[in-house]
Coordinates of C-alpha atoms in Angstrom, one line a residue:
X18 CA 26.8 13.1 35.0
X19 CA 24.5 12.7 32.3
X20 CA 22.5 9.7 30.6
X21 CA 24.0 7.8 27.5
X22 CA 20.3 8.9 26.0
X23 CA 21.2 12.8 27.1
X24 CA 24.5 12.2 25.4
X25 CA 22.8 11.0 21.8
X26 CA 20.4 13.5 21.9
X27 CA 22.8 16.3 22.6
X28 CA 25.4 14.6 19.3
X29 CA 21.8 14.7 17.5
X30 CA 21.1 17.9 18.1
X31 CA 24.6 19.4 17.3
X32 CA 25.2 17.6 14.4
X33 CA 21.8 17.4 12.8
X34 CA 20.3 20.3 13.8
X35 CA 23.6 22.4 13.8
X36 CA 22.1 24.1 17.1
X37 CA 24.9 25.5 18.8
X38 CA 26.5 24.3 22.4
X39 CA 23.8 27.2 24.0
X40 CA 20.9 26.7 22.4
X41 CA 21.7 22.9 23.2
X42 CA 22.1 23.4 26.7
X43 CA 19.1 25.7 27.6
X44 CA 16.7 23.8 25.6
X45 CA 17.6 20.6 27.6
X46 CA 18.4 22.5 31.1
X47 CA 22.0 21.3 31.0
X48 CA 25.1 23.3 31.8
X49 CA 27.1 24.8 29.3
X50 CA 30.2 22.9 30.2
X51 CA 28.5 19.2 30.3
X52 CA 26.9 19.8 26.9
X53 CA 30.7 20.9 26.0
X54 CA 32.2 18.2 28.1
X55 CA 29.9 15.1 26.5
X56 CA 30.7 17.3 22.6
X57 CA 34.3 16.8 23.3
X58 CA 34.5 12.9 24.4
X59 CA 33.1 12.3 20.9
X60 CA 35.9 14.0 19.6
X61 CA 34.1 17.0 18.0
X62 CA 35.4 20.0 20.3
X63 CA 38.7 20.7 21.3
X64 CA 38.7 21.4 25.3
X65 CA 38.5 24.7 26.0
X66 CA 41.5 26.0 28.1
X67 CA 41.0 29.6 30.0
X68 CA 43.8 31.1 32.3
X69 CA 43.7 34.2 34.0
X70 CA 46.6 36.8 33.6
X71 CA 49.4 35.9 35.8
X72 CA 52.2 37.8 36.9
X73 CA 54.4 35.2 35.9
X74 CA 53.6 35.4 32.3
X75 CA 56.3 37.5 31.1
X76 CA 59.1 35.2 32.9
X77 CA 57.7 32.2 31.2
X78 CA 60.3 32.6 28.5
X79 CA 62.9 32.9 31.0
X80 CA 61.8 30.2 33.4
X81 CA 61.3 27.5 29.9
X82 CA 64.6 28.9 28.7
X83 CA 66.9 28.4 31.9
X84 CA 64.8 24.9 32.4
X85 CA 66.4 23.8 29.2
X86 CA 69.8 24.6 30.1
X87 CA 69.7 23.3 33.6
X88 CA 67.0 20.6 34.0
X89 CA 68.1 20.5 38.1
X90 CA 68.0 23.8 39.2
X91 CA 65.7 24.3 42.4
X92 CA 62.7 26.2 42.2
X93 CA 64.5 28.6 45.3
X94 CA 67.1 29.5 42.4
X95 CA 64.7 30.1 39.7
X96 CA 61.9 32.2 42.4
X97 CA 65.2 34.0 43.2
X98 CA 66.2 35.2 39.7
X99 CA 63.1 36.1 38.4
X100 CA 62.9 38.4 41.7
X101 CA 66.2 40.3 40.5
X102 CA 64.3 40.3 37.5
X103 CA 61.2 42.4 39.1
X104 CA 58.7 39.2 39.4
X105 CA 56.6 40.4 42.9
X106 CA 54.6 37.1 42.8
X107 CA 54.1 34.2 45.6
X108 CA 56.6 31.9 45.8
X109 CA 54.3 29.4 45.8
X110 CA 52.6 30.0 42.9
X111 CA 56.0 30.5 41.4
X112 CA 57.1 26.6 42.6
X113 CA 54.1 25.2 41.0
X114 CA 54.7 27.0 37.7
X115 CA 58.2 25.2 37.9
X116 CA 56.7 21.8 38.5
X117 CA 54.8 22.3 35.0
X118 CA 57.3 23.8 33.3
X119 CA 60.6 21.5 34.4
X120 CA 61.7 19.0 31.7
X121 CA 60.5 15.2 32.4
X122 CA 63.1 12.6 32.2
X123 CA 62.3 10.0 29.3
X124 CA 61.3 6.7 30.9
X125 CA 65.0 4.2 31.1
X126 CA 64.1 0.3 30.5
X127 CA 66.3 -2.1 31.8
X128 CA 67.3 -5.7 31.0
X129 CA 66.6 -8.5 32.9
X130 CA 69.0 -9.8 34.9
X131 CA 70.3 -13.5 34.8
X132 CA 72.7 -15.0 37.2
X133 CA 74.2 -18.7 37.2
X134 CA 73.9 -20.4 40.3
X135 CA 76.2 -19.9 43.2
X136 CA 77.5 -16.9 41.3
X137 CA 76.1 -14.0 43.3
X138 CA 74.4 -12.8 46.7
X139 CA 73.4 -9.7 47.3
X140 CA 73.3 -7.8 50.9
X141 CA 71.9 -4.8 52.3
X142 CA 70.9 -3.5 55.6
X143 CA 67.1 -2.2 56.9
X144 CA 66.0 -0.3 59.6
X145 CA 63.4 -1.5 61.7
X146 CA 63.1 1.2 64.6
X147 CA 64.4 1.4 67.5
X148 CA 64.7 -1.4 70.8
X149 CA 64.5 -0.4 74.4
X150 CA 67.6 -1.8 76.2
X151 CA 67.8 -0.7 79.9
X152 CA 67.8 3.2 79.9
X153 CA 69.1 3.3 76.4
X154 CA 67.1 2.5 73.0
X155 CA 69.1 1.0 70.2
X156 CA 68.7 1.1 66.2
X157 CA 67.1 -2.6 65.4
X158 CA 68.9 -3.4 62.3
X159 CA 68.4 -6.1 60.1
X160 CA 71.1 -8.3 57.8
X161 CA 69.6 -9.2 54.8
X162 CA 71.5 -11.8 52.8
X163 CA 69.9 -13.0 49.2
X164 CA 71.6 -15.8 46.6
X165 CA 70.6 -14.3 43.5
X166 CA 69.6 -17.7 41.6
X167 CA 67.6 -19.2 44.4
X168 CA 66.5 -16.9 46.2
X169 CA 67.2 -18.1 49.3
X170 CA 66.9 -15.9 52.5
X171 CA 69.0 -15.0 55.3
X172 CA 67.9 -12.7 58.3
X173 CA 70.0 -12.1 61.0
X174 CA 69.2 -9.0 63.4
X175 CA 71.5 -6.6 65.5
X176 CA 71.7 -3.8 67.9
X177 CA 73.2 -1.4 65.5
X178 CA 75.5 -1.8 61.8
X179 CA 79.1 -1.5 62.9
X180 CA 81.3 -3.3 61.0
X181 CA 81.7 -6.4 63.4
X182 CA 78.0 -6.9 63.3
X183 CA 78.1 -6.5 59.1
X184 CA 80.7 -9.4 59.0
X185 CA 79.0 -11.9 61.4
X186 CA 75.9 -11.5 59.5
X187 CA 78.0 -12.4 56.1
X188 CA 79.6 -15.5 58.5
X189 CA 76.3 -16.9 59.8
X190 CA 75.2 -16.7 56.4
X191 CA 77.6 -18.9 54.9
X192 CA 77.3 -21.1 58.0
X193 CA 73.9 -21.5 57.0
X194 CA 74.0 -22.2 53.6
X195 CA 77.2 -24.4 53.9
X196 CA 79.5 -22.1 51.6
X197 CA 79.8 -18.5 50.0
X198 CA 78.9 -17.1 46.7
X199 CA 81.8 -16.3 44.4
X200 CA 80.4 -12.4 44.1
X201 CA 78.3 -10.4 46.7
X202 CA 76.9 -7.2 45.9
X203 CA 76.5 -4.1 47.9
X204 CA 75.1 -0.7 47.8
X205 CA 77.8 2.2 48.4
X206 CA 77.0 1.8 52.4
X207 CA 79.9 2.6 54.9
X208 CA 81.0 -0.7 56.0
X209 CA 81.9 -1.3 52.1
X210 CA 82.8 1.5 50.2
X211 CA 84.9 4.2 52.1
X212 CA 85.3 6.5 49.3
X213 CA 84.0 6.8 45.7
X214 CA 84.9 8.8 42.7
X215 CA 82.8 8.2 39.6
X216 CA 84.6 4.1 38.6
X217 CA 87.6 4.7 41.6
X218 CA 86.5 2.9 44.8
X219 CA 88.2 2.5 48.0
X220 CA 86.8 -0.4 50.1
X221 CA 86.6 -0.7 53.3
X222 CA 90.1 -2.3 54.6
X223 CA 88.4 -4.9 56.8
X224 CA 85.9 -6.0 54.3
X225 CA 88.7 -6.6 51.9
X226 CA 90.1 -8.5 54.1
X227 CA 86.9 -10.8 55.2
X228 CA 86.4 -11.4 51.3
X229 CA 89.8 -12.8 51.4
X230 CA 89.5 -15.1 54.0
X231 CA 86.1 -16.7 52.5
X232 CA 87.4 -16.2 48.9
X233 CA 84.8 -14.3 47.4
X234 CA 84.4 -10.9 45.3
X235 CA 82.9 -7.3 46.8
X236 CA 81.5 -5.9 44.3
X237 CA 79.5 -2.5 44.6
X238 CA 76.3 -1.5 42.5
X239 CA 76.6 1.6 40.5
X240 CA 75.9 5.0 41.9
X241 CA 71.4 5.3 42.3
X242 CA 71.3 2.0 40.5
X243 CA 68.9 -0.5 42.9
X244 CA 67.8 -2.1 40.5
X245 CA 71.3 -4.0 40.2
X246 CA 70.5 -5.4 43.6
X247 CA 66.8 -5.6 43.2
X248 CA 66.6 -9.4 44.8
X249 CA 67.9 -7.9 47.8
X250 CA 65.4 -5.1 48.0
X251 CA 62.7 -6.9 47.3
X252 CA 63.6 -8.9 50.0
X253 CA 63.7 -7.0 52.7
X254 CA 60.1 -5.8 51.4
X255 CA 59.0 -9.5 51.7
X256 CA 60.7 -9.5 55.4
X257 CA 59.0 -5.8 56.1
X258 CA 55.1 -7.7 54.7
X259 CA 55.3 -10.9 55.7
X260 CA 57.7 -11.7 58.7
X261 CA 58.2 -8.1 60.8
X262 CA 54.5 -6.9 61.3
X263 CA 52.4 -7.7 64.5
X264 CA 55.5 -9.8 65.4
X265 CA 55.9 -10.0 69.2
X266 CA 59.4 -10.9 70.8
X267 CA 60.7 -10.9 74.3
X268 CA 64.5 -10.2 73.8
X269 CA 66.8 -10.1 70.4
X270 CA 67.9 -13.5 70.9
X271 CA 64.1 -14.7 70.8
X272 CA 63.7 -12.4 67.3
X273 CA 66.3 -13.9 66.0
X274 CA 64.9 -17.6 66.7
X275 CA 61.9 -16.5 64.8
X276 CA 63.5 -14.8 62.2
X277 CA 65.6 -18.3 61.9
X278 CA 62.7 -20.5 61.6
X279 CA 60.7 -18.1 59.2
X280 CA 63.7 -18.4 56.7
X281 CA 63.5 -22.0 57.2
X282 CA 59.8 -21.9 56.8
X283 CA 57.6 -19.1 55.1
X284 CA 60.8 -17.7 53.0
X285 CA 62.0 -21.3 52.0
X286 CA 58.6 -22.5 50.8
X287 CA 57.9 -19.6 48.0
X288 CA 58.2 -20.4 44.6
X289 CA 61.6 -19.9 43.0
X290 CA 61.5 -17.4 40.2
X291 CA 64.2 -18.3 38.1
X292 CA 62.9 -21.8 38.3
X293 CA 59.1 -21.5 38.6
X294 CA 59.0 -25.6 38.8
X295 CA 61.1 -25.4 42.2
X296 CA 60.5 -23.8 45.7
X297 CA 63.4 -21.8 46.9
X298 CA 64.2 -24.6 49.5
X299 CA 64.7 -26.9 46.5
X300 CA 66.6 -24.4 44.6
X301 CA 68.7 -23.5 47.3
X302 CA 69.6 -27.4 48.0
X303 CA 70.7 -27.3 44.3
X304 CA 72.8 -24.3 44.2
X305 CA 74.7 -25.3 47.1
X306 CA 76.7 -27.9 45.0
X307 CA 77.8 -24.7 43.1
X308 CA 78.8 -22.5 46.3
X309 CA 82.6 -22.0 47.3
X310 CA 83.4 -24.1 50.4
X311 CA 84.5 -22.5 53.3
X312 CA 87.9 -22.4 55.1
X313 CA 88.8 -24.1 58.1
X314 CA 89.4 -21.0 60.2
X315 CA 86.4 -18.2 60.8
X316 CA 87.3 -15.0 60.3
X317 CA 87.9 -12.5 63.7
X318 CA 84.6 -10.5 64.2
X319 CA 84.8 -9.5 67.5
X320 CA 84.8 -5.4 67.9
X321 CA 88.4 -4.2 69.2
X322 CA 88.8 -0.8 70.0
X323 CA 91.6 0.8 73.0
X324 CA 89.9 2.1 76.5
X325 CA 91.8 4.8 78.8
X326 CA 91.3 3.6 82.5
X327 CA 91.1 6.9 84.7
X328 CA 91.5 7.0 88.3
X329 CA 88.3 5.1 89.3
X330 CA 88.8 1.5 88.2
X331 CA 86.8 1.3 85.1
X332 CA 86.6 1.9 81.3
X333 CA 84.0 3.2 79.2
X334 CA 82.8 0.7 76.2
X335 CA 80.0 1.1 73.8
X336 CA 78.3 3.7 76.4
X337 CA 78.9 1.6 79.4
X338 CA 81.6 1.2 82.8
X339 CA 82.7 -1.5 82.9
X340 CA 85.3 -2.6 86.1
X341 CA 89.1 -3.8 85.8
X342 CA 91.3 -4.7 88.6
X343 CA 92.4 -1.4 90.7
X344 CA 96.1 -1.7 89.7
X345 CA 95.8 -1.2 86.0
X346 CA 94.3 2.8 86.6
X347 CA 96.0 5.2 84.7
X348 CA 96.5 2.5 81.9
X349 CA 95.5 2.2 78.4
X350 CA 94.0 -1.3 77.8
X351 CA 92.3 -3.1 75.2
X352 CA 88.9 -4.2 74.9
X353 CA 87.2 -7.6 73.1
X354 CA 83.5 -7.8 72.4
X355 CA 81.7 -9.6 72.8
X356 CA 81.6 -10.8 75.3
X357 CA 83.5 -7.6 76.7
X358 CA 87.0 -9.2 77.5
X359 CA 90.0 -6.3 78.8
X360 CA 93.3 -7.3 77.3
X361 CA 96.7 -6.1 79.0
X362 CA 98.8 -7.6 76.3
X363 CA 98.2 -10.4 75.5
X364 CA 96.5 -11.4 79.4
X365 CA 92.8 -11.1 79.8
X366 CA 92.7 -9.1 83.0
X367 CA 88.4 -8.8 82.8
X368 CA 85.8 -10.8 81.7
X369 CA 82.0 -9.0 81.9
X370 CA 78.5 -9.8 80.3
X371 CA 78.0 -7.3 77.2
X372 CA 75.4 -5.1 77.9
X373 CA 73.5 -2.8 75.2
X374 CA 71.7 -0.6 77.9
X375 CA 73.2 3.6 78.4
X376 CA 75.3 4.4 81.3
X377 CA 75.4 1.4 83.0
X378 CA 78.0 0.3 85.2
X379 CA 78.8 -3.6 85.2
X380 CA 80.8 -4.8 87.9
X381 CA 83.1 -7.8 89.1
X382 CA 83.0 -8.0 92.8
X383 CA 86.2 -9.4 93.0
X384 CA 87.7 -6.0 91.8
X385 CA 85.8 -3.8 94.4
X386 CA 86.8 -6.7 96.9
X387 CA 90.5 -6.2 96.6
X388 CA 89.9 -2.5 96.1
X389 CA 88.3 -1.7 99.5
X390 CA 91.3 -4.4 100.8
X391 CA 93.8 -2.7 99.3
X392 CA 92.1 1.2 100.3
X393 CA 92.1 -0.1 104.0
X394 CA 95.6 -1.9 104.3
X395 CA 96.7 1.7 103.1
X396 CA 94.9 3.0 105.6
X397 CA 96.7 1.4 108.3
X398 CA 100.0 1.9 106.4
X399 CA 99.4 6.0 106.4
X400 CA 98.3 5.4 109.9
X401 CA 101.6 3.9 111.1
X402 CA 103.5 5.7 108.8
X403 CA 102.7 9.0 110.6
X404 CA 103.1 7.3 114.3
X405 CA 106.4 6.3 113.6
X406 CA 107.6 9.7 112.4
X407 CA 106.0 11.1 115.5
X408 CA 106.1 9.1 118.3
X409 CA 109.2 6.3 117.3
X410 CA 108.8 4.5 120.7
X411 CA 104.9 3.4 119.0
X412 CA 106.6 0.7 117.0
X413 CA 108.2 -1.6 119.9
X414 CA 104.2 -1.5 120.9
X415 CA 103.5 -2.7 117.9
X416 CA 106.1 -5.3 117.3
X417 CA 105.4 -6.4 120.6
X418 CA 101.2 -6.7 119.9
X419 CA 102.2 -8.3 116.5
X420 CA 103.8 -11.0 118.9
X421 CA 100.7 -11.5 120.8
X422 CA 97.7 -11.7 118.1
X423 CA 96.4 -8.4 118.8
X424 CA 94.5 -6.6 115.7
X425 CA 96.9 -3.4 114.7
X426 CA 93.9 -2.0 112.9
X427 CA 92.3 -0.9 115.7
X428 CA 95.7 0.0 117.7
X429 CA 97.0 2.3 115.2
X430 CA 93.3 4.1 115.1
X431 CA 93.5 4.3 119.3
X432 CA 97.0 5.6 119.8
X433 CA 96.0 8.1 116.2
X434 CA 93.3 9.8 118.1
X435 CA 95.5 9.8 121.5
X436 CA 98.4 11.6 119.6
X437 CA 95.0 14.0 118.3
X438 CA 94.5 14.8 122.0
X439 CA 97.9 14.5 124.0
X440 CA 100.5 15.7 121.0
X441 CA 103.8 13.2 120.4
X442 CA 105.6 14.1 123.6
X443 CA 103.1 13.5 126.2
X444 CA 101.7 9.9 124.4
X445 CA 105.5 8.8 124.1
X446 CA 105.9 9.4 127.7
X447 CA 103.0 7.2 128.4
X448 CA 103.8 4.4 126.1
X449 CA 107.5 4.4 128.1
X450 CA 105.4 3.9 131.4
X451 CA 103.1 1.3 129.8
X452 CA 106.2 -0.7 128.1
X453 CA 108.1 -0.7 131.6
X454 CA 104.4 -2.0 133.5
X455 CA 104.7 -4.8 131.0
X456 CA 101.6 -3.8 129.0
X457 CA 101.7 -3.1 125.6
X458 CA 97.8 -2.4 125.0
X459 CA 96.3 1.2 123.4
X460 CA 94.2 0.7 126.3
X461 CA 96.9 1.0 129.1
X462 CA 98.3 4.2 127.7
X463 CA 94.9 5.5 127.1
X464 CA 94.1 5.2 131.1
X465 CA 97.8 6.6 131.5
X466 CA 97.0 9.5 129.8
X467 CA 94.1 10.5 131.4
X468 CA 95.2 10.1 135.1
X469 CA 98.0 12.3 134.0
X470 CA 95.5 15.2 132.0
X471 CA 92.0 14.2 132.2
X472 CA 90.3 15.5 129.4
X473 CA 87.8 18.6 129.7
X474 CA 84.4 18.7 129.2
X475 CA 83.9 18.5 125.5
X476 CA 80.9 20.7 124.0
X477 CA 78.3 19.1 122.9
X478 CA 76.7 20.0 119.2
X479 CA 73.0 20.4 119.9
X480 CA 70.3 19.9 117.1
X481 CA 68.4 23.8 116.0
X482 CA 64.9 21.5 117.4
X483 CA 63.4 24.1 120.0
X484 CA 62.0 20.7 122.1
X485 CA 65.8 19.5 122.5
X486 CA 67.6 23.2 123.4
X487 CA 64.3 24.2 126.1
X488 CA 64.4 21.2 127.5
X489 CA 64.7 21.1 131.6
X490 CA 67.0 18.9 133.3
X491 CA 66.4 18.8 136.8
X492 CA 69.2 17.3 139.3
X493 CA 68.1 15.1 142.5
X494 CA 69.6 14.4 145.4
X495 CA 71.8 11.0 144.8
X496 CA 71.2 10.3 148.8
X497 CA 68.0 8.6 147.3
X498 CA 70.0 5.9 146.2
X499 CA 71.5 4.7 149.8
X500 CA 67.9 3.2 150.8
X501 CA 67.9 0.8 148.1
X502 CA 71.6 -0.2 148.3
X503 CA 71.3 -0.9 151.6
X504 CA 68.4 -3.7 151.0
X505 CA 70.2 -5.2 149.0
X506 CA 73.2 -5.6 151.2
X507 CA 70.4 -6.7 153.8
X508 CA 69.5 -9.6 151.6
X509 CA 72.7 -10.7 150.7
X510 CA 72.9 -14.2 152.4
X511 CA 76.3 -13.9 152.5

């Protein structure tokens, strides 16, 4: 960097002493290039431009020509036909080459757009991470909801941007605001636009519906044109500056409360562009005179979708189990959310808290309840069922301990493990004896049994524990035991 009295001295010197750039630059101890460099900001010399010899120099008229024809076409395409064409250079020499060489597109302007109040609102969704839910994490996505002439703001976030979540954003919106614009624009995202060809659109067929309800137009923006929805976008730019950063929140219903009261607040209290004289708060309260009123009836939102029940008593929803009554397994059913409702028909047959965790498992306890009821009644039904076909004589017993009160749950699990031991023939023949005695009890044919075929010693299944096989057991003399029963017959008063 030189001085502005090193820069008039070397004009000086070129000029009226015609010394050359050299001579110039020795005699004042400057570089070549700065005495060049200060010559050509005044306009005398032209810069001087030196390139080596590249390999690429006799493609240039290839790489120029093809750029001409096809302004798009990737560098890959280009490195790869000048290679068929003998080019042995670095591709990445080669890409940068391209990036000099590829036509610029000629800057478009645009018009400003002008809308009349209550005409248009614009909506768009933005991604805001993730949230931890449970085990899970879940996309945070935010509903962004902009009237064009005022300005005015609507935020509403969600655990993800299904289509029941894009439609209550739209209905809280018009809550909010008290009606519904008579055109909302959207960008060609999936829970408008299905399908596009060039001008033929197919929107989506629940949309159409919705705009039918609340009586307004969905209409989308041209193909890479945001500028058509540029209030929106520059909204959710205000939202990602101003309300989202350093913003602390305990649950999504507590963001949403905040989000709530910044519209109300921060976002209402801006000035108005189309009307610098008003706030957007003011603006807004004027444009709602000019929004479509809203019908009577709100629109269905809730997510509805058909869940397979297997053989366990539950169906699978949004990542989760959630429990129906054991009767419906094998059944297709119908689930409402939120909250999650199980339809069979028309009947709600389950009622359970939403969750948004991963592979949780929400339960009624009235549903296990009669489960386990319903597992142990066929228990005992299995369990008399296979007495009767053995042993026929088992149901007088039971008829007659019916009669008395007696629990048949823990008869029919006695005379099962008797029939186990005995067989059939051998436990009929005692229940004849204990019927004719008069005593219909599981007990009296146990002690039947086993004064008729007392059972042997059973083996005994000892732990591998060295302390437990080694042990010693050393037997004693039971005569030891007459001393002290005589005492006590000696104190016995009676």
């Amino acid at each position: 960097m030189i001085s502005p009295q090193q820069e008039a001295t070397i004009l000086r010197l070129y000029h009226a002493e015609k010394w050359p750039v050299g001579t110039i630059a020795r005699q004042l101890g400057l570089h070549h290039a700065t005495v060049r460099r200060a010559l050509t900001r005044s306009g005398i010399l032209q810069p001087v431009r030196r390139r080596r010899p590249s390999k690429l120099d006799d493609y240039l008229p290839l790489l120029t020509r093809t750029l001409e024809q096809y302004p798009e076409l990737t560098a890959s395409r280009l490195y790869e036909m000048a290679r068929q064409r003998g080019y042995q250079g670095s591709p990445h020499h080669f890409r940068h080459w391209v990036a000099l060489y590829r036509p610029r597109p000629a800057a478009e302007a645009y018009l400003r757009l002008r809308t009349l109040p209550g005409e248009q609102a614009q909506a768009d969704w933005a991604h805001f991470g993730k949230l931890r839910v449970g085990q899970g994490e879940r996309p945070l996505m935010a509903f962004v909801l902009v009237l064009s002439w005022s300005r005015a703001l609507f935020l509403r976030f969600f655990l993800g941007s299904g289509m029941e979540n894009f439609l209550r954003g739209h209905e809280a919106a018009f809550q909010a605001w008290g009606g519904c614009s008579r055109v909302v624009l959207y960008d060609n995202l999936r829970s408008a636009v299905l399908e596009r060809r060039g001008d033929a659109i197919r929107f989506h067929p629940t949309l159409l519906a919705f705009a039918g309800h609340y009586h307004f137009e969905p209409r989308p923006v041209a193909v890479a044109r945001g500028n058509e929805k540029g209030r929106v976008e520059r909204g959710i730019l205000f939202i990602r500056k101003s309300f989202f950063p350093a913003r602390h929140f305990s649950d999504l219903d507590d963001l949403n409360v905040q989000a709530a009261q910044w519209c109300e607040g921060v976002a209402a209290d801006r000035r108005c562009p189309e009307q610098p004289a008003l706030s957007v708060r003011e603006a807004c309260e004027q444009e709602r005179q000019a929004l479509l009123p809203l019908p009577n009836t709100s629109f269905p939102t809730d997510e509805t979708q058909p869940a397979a029940v297997g053989k366990t008593p539950y169906i699978r929803f949004d990542g989760n189990d959630y429990s129906v009554p054991h009767t419906l397994v094998r059944r297709t059913l119908v689930v409402v959310a939120s909250p999650v409702q199980v339809l069979d028909g028309t009947a709600v047959v389950a009622l359970h808290r939403r969750s948004y965790g991963h592979h949780e498992q929400i339960e009624d306890p009235a549903h296990l309840e009669k489960l386990v009821a319903a597992k142990r009644a066929a228990a005992e039904h299995r369990g008399l069922d296979r007495l009767q076909q053995a042993v026929p004589r088992s149901q007088q017993l039971f008829r007659l301990l019916a009669e008395r009160g007696e629990k048949i749950g823990s008869a029919t699990k006695e005379l099962q493990r008797l029939l186990e031991l005995y067989g059939p023939l051998k436990l009929d023949q005692a229940l004849e004896e204990a019927l004719a005695k008069g005593s219909p009890h599981p007990q009296t044919v146990r002690l039947i049994l086993e004064r008729q075929q007392p059972l042997p010693n059973l083996p005994v299944a000892l732990p591998e524990d060295p302390r437990v096989r080694n042990v010693v057991v050393r037997p004693h003399d039971l005569a030891s035991y007459d001393p002290a029963n005589k005492e006590d017959d000696d104190d016995d008063p009676n």
